[in-house]
Coordinates of C-alpha atoms and ligand atoms in Angstrom, one line a residue:
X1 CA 34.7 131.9 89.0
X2 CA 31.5 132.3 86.9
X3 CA 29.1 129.8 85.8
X4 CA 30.1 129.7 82.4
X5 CA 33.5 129.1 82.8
X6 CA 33.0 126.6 85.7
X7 CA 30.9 124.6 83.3
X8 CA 33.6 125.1 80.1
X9 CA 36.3 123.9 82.5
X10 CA 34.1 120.6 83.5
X11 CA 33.4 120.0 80.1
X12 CA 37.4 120.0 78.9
X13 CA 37.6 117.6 82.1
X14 CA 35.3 115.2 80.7
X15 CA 36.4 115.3 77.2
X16 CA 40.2 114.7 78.5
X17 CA 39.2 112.0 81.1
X18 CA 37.2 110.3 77.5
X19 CA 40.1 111.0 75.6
X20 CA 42.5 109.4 77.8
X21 CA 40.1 105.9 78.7
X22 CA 39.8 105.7 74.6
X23 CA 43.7 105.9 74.6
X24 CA 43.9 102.3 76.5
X25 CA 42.5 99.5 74.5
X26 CA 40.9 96.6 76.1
X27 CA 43.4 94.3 74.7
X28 CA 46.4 94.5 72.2
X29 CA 46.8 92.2 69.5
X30 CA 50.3 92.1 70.1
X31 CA 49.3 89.3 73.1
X32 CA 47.5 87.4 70.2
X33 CA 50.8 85.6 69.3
X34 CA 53.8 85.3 71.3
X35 CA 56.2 83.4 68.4
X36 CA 59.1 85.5 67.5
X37 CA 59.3 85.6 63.5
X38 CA 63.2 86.9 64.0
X39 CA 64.9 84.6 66.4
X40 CA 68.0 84.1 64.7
X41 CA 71.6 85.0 65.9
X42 CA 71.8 88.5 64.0
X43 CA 74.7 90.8 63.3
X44 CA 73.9 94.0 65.7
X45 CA 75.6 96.2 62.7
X46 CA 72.8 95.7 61.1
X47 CA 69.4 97.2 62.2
X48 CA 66.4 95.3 63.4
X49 CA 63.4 96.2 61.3
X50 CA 62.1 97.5 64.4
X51 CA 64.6 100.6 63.9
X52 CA 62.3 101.9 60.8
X53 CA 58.7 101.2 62.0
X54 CA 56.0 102.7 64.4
X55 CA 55.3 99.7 65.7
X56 CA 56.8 96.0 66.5
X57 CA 58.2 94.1 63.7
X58 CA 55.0 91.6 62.2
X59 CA 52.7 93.2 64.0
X60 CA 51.2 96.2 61.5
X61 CA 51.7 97.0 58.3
X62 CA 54.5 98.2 57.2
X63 CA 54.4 101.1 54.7
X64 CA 56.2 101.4 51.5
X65 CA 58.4 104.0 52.9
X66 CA 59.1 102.3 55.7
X67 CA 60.2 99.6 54.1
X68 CA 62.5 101.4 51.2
X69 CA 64.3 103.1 54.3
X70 CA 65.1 99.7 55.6
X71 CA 66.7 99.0 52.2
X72 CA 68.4 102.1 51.8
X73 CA 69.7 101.5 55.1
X74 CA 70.6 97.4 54.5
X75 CA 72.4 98.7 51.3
X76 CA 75.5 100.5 53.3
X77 CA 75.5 98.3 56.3
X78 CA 75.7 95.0 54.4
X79 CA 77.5 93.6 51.7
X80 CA 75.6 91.1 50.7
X81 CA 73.3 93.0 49.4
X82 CA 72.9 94.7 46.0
X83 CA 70.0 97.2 45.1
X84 CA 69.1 97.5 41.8
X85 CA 66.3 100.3 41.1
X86 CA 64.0 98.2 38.1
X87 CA 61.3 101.1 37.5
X88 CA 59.3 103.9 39.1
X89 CA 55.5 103.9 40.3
X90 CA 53.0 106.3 38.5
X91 CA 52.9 107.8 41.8
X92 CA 56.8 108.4 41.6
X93 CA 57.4 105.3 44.2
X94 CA 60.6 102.9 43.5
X95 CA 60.7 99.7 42.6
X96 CA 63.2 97.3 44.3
X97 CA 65.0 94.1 43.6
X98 CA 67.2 93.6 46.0
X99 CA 70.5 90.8 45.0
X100 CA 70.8 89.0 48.1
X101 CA 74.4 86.8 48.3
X102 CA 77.8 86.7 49.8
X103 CA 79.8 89.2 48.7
X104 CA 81.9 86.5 46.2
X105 CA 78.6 85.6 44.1
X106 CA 77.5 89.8 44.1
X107 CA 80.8 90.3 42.9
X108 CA 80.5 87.6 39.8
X109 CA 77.0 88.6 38.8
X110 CA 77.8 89.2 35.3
X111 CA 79.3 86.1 34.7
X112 CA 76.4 84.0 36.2
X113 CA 74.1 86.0 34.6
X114 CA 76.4 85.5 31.0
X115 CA 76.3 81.7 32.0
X116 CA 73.0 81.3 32.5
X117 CA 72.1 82.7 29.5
X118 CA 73.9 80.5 27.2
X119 CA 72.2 77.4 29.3
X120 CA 69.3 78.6 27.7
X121 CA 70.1 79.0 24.2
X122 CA 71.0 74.9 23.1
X123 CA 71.2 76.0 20.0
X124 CA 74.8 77.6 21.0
X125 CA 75.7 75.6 23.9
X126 CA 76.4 71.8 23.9
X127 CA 75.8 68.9 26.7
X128 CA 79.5 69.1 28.1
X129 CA 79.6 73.1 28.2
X130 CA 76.2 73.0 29.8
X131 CA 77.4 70.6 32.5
X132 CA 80.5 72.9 33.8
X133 CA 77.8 76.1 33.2
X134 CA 75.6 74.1 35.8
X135 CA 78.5 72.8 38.1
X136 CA 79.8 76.4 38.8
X137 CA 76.0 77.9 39.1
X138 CA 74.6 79.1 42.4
X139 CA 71.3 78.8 42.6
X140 CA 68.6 80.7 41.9
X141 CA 65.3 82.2 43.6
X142 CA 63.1 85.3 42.8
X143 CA 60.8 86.2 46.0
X144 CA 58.3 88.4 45.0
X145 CA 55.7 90.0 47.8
X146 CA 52.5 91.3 47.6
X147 CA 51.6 92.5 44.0
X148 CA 48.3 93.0 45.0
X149 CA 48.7 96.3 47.8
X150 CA 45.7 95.0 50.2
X151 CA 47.5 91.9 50.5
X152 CA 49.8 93.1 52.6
X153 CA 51.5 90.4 54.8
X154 CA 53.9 89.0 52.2
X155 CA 55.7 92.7 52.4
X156 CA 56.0 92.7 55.9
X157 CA 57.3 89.4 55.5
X158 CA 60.0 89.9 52.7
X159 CA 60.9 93.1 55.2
X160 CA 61.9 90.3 57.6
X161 CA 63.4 87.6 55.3
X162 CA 66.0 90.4 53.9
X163 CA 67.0 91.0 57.7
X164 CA 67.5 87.6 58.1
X165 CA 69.5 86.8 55.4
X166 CA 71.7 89.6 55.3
X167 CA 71.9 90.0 59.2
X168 CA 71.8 85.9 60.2
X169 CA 75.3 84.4 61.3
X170 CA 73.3 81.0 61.6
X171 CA 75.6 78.6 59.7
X172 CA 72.5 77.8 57.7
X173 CA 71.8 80.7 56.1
X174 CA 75.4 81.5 55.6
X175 CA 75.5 78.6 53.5
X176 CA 72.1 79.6 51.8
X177 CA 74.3 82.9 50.3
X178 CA 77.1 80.9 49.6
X179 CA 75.5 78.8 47.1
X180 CA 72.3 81.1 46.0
X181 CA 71.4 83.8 44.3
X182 CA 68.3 85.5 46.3
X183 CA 66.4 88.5 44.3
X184 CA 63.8 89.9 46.8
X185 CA 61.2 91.9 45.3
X186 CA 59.9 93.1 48.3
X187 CA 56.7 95.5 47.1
X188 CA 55.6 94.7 44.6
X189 CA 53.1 97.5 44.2
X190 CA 53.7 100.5 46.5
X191 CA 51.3 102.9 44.9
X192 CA 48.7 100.0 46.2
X193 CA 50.3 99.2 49.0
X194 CA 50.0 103.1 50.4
X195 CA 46.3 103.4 49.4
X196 CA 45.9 100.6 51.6
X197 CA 48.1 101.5 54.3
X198 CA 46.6 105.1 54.2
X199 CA 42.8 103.1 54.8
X200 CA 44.3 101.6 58.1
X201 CA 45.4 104.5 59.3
X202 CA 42.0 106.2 58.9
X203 CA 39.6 103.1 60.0
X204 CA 41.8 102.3 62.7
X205 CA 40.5 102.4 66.7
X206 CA 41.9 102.7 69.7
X207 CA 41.1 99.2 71.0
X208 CA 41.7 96.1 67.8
X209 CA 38.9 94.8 65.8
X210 CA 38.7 91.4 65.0
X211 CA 35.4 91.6 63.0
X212 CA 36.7 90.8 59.3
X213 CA 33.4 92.6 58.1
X214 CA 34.1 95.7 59.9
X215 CA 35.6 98.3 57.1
X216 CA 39.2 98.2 58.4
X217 CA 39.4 94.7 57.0
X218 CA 36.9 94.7 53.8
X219 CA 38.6 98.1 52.7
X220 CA 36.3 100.0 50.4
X221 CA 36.9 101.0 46.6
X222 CA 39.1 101.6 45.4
X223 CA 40.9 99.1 47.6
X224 CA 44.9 98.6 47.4
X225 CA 44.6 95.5 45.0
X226 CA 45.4 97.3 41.9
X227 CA 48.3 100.1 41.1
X228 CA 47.2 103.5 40.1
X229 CA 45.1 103.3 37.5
X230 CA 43.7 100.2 38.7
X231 CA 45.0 97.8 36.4
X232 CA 45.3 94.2 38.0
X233 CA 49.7 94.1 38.2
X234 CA 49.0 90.3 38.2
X235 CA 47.2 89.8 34.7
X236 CA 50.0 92.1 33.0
X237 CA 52.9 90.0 33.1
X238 CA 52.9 89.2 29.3
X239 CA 51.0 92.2 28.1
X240 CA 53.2 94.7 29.9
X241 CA 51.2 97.8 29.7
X242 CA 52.5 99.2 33.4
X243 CA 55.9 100.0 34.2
X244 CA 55.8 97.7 37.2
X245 CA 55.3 95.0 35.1
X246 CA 58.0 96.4 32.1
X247 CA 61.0 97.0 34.5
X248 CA 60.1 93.8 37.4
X249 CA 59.8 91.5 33.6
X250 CA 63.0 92.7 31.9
X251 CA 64.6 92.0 35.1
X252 CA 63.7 88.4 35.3
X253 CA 64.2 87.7 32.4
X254 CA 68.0 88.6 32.7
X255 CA 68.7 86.8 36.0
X256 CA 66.3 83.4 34.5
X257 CA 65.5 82.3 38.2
X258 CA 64.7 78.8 39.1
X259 CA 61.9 79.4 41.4
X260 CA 59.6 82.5 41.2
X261 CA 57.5 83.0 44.3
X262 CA 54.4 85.7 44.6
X263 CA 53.0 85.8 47.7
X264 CA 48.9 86.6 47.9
X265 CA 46.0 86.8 50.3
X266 CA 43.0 85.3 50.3
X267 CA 39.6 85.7 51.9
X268 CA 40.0 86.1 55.9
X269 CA 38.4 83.0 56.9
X270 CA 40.6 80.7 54.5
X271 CA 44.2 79.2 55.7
X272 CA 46.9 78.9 53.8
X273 CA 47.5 77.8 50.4
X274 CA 50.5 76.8 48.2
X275 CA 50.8 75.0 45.2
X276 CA 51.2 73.5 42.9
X277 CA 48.3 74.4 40.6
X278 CA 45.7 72.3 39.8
X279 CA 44.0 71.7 36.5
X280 CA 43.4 73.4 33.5
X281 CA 47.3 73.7 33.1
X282 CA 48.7 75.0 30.1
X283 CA 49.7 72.2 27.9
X284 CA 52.6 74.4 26.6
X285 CA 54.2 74.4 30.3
X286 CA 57.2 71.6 30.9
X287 CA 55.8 68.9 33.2
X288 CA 58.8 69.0 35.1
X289 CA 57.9 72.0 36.6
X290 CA 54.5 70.8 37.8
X291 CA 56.7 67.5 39.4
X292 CA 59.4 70.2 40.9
X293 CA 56.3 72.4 42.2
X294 CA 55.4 69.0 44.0
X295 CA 58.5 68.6 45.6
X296 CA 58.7 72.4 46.8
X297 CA 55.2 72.1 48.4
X298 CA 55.5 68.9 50.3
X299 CA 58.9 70.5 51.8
X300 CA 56.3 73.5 53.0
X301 CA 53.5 71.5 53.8
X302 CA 56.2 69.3 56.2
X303 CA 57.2 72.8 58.2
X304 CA 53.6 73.7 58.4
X305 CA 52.5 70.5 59.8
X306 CA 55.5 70.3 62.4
X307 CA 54.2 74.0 63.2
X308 CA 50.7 72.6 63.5
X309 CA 49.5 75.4 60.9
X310 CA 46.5 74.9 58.8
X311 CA 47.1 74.6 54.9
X312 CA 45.7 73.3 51.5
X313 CA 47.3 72.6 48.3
X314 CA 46.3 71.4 44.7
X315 CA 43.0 73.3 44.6
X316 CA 41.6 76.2 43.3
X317 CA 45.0 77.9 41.3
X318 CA 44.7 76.5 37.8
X319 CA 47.4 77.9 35.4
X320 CA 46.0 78.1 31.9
X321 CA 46.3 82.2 31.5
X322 CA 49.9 82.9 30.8
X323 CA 49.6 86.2 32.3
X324 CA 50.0 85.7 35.7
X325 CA 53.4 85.9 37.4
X326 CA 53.1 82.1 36.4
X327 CA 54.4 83.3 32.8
X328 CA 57.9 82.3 34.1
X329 CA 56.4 78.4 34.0
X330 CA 56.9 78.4 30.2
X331 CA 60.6 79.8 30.1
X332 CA 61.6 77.2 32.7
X333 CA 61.2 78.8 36.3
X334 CA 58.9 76.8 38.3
X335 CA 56.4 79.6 39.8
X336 CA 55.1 79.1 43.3
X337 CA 51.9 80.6 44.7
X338 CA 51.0 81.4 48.2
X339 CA 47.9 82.7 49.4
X340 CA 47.7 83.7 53.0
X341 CA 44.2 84.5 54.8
X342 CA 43.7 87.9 54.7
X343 CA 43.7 89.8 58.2
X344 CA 44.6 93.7 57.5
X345 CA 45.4 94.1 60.9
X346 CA 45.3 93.1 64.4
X347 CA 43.5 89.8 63.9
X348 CA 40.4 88.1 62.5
X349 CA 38.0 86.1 64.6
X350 CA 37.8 82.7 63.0
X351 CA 34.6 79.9 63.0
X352 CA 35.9 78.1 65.8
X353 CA 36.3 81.0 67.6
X354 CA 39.8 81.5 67.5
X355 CA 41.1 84.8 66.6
X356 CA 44.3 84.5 64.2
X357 CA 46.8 87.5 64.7
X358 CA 48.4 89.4 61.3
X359 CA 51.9 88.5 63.0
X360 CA 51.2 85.0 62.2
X361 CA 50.1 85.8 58.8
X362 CA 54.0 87.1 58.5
X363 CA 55.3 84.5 59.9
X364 CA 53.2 81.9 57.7
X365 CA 54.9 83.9 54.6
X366 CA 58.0 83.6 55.9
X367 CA 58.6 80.5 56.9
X368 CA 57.1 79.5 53.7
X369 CA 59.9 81.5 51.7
X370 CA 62.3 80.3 53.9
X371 CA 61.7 76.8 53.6
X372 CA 61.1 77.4 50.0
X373 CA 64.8 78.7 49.7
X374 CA 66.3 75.3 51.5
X375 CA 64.4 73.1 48.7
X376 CA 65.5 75.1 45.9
X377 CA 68.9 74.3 48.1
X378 CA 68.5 71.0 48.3
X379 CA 67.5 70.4 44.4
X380 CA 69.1 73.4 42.5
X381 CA 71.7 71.2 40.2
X382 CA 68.6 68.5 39.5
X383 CA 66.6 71.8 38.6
X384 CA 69.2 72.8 36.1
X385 CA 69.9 69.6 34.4
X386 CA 65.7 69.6 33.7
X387 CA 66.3 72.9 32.4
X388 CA 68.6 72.1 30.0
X389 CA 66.6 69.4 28.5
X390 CA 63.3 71.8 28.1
X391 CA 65.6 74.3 26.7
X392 CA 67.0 71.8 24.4
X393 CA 64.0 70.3 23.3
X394 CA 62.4 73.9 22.7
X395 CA 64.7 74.2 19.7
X396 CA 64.9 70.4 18.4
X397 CA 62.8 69.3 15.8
X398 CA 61.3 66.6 17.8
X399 CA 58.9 68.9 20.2
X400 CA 56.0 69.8 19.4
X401 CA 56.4 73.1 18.3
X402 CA 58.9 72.4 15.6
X403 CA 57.1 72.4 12.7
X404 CA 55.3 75.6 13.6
X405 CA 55.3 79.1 12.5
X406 CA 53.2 81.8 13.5
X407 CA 52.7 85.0 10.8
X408 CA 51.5 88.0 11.3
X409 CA 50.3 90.0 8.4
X410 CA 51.1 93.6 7.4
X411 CA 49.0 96.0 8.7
X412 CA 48.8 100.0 8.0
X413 CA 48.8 100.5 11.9
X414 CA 52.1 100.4 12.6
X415 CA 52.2 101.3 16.0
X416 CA 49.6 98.5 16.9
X417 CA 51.9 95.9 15.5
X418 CA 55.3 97.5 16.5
X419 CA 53.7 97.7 20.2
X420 CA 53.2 93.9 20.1
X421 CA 56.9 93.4 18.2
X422 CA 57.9 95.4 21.4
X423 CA 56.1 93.0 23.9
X424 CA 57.5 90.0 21.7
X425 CA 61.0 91.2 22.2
X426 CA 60.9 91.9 26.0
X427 CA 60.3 88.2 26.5
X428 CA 63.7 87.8 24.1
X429 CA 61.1 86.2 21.2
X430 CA 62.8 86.2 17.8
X431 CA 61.1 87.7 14.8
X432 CA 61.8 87.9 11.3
X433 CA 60.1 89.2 8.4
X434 CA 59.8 88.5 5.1
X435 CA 61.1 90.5 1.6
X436 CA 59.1 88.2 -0.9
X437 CA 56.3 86.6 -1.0
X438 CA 55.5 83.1 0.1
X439 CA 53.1 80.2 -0.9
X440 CA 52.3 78.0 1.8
X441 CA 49.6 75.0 2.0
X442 CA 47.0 74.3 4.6
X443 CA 47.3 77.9 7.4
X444 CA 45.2 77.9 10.2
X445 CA 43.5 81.4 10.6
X446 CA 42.4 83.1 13.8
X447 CA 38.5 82.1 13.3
X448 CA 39.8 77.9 12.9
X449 CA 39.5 77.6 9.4
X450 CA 42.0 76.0 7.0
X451 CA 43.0 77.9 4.2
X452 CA 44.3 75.6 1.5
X453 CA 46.1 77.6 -0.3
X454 CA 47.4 80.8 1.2
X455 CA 50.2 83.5 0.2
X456 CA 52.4 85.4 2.9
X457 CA 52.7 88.5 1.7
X458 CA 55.8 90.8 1.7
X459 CA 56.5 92.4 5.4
X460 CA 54.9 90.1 7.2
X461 CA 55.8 89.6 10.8
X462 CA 57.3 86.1 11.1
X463 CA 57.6 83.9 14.6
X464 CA 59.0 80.6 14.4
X465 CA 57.8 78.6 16.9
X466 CA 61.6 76.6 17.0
X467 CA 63.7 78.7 19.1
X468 CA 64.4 79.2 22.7
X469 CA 61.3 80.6 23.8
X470 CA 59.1 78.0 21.7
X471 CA 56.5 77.2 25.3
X472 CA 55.6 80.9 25.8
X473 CA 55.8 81.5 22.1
X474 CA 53.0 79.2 21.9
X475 CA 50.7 80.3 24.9
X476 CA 50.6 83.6 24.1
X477 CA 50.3 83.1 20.1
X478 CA 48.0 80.2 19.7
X479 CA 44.5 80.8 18.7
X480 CA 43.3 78.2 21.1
X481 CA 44.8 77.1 24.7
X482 CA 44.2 73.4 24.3
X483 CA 42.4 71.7 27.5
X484 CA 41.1 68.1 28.2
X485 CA 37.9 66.6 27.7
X486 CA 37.3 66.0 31.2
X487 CA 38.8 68.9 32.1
X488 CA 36.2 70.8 29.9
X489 CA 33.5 68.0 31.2
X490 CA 33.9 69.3 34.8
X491 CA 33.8 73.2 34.0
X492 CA 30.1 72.4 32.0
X493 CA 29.2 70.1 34.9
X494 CA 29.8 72.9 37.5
X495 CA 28.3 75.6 35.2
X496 CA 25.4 73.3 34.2
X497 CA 24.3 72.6 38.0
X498 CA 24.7 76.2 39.6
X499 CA 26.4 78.4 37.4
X500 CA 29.6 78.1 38.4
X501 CA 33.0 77.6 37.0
X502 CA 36.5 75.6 37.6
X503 CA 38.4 78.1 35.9
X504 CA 39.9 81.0 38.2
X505 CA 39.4 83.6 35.9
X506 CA 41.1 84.3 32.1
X507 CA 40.3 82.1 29.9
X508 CA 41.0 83.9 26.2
X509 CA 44.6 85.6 25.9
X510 CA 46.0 85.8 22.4
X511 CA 47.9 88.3 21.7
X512 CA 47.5 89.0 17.8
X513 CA 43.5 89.0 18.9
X514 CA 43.8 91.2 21.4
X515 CA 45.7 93.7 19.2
X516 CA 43.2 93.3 16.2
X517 CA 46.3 92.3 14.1
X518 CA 45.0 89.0 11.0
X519 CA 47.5 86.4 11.8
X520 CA 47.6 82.7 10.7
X521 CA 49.4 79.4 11.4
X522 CA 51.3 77.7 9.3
X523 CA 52.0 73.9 10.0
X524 CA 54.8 72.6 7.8
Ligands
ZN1 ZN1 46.4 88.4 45.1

């Protein structure tokens, strides 16, 4: 054997013997948390999420098409499951809800959906035919994971929850789909989701990183947060420019859930929060919501403390911008936040040392839905009969939106104003217009002057604030979101001393504004 092919054949060796120590991390992050997330008594017709990933269940992410195979899948091996295909991705990716039940309640969908929706219109439905509407309701929850694609455990978690619930032959959750009505919107945004996913895959090593300032958890631009074109999923909920947003809205809006939960992320060294939201808080929202989203967290708070899980509540989620998945809050579904600390894989080292695993970030999301579920359980018929009274009061004369109207004046840019008639609409918003004329005293215009004397003129877009919809009506149409004084007092405090703020982020929303469209108020 020559030289040069004695030294080529050493130098393959070494690369190979390299290759191969490389191939054995130091430790797995699998050891970091022992806790089984799925440790019920399951069905063995029905696959472990296991079956469709690369990995063990909680432990990774998940990618989008590794969790729309476990659905396809779910969908002919169970039938308490429903899969209803709401709108496609730019990219060309699905969209999921998936109707989780027992097979009597999938079967009588219409109707529940048909009663539901006369419960919200008092206007044709009286007390005693809303009582028998409520007494022959199942509950009803919206889960929602993930809308931001870098925040990635809620996914993996909702991949688990629909397992459990459809798989589970615990009495428990049996009893769960007898009397509930469970929509799982599992990914919210895959195109994010799989520019994410995609970044793991490429700043992965062989051994796991627990540094959250290494790249594999920081990400780098332009991150998974947003959908393809980068627009923020979670700011579009009223304005409905993506068709995430159009097809997951229309949907809601059509199955009215009690409780709407979107699950989030936060920064890696935080814990857990929950809700519910702290001031400024819309004033148009129903105050029963804000007692209910008290209830729902101590129930969660309770399972987290038994768990010996850290948590908050109560502080930085204010609710004044009604475009946030929150937008539910003012048509009478209490929304619940959760915000997990980020850890994009593996694990994060913590302050005190501690490294937390991603598994138990999946677990913290799913115990929290799960508990979340048994509340709504627990206080669905309550839930309803406070719905009923919002929804009559939205179309009495005694609230405080009776005795206003909201008018939007002709324009020559028609498809500006029929684009916001369209947005009006998908929120089942009632608008008339007018054939004559009309004299009215004392508007309000957009720049908060009053106008004495002011004529309508013919075509005008009309809103009346009186009707079903009156609270979102309001939020989205009023030329000023009403806050307290010491609500205000606090945010100039906290800019005054260091430039700071209370408010989380939007703070001016109005629609005819943000359209350029002249629009008054008139107060009668
Ligand atoms: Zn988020």
């Amino acid at each position: 054997m020559n030289k040069i092919i004695q030294t080529s054949l050493l130098l393959i060796l070494t690369v190979y013997c390299t290759a191969e120590v490389l191939k054995n991390p130091t430790s797995y992050s699998s050891d970091l948390y022992e806790e089984m997330i799925l440790n019920g008594n399951y069905d063995s017709l029905i696959d472990h999420p296991n079956k469709f990933l690369d990995f063990n269940y909680g432990e990774r992410v998940a990618s989008p098409e590794q969790i729309e195979n476990a659905i396809n899948t779910y969908k002919n091996q169970s039938n308490k499951i429903k899969v209803i295909n709401y709108a496609k991705t730019h990219e060309g990716r699905p969209l999921h809800a998936l109707i989780i039940s027992s097979p009597e309640n999938i079967a009588q969908l219409d109707e529940i959906k048909q009663n539901l929706s006369t419960l919200s219109d008092a206007r044709i439905t009286n007390d005693r035919e809303a009582k028998k509407i409520i007494d022959s309701l199942p509950a009803v929850a919206w889960m929602a994971y993930s809308i931001h694609g870098n925040e990635t455990s809620g996914s993996d978690a909702a991949l688990g929850l629909i397992y459990h619930l459809i798989a589970s032959n615990d009495p428990e959750v049996r009893n769960l789909l007898d009397n509930m009505i469970i929509v799982v919107d599992p990914v919210m945004n895959p195109d994010g989701r799989a520019r994410f996913a995609k970044s793991l895959e490429q700043y992965r090593g062989t051994a796991p990183n627990y540094d959250d300032q290494s790249l594999i958890h920081t990400g780098d631009w332009p991150y998974g947060r947003t959908n393809h074109y980068y627009f923020d999923l979670n700011r579009d909920w009223v304005y409905l420019t993506q068709p995430e947003t159009q097809g997951r809205v229309s949907l809601i809006n059509e199955f009215k859930p009690q409780i709407l939960v979107d699950a989030h992320e936060m920064g890696a060294q935080d814990t857990f929060m929950t809700g519910p939201a702290r001031e400024p808080i819309n004033k148009n929202m129903d105050r029963d919501l804000v007692k209910w989203g008290n209830v729902f967290a101590q129930d969660q708070g309770s399972e987290f403390d038994r768990r010996n899980w850290r948590f908050y509540t109560g502080e930085w989620h204010e609710d004044l911008y009604p475009g946030y998945s929150f937008y539910v809050n003012f048509k009478g579904t209490l929304g619940i936040l959760y915000e997990q600390s980020r850890m994009a894989e593996d694990g994060v080292r913590r302050p005190e040392r501690t490294i937390q695993s991603y598994k138990e970030s999946v677990h913290h999301q799913f115990v929290s839905s799960l508990t979340n579920l048994n509340t709504l359980l627990n206080n669905s018929k309550d839930m309803y009969n406070d719905y009923w009274e919002a929804r009559k009061l939205n179309v009495s004369n005694e609230s405080k939106w009776a005795n206003q109207t909201f008018v939007i004046l002709p324009t020559k840019n028609s498809s500006r104003i029929n684009t916001l008639a369209d947005k009006l609409k998908s929120q089942n918003i009632e608008i008339f217009t007018n054939k004559k004329n009309i004299n009215v005293k004392n508007v309000l215009k957009q720049t908060g002057d009053i106008i004495e004397e002011f004529n309508i003129p013919a075509g005008s877009m009309i809103i009346p604030n009186r009707q079903p919809e009156a609270p979102l009506i309001s939020a989205i149409l009023e030329f000023d979101a009403e806050i307290d004084e010491d609500v205000l007092k606090k945010e100039r405090e906290a800019t005054l001393k260091d430039g700071s703020s209370i408010m989380y982020d939007t703070t001016a929303f109005n629609f005819t504004m943000m359209y350029g469209l002249e629009a008054v108020t008139v107060q009668k």
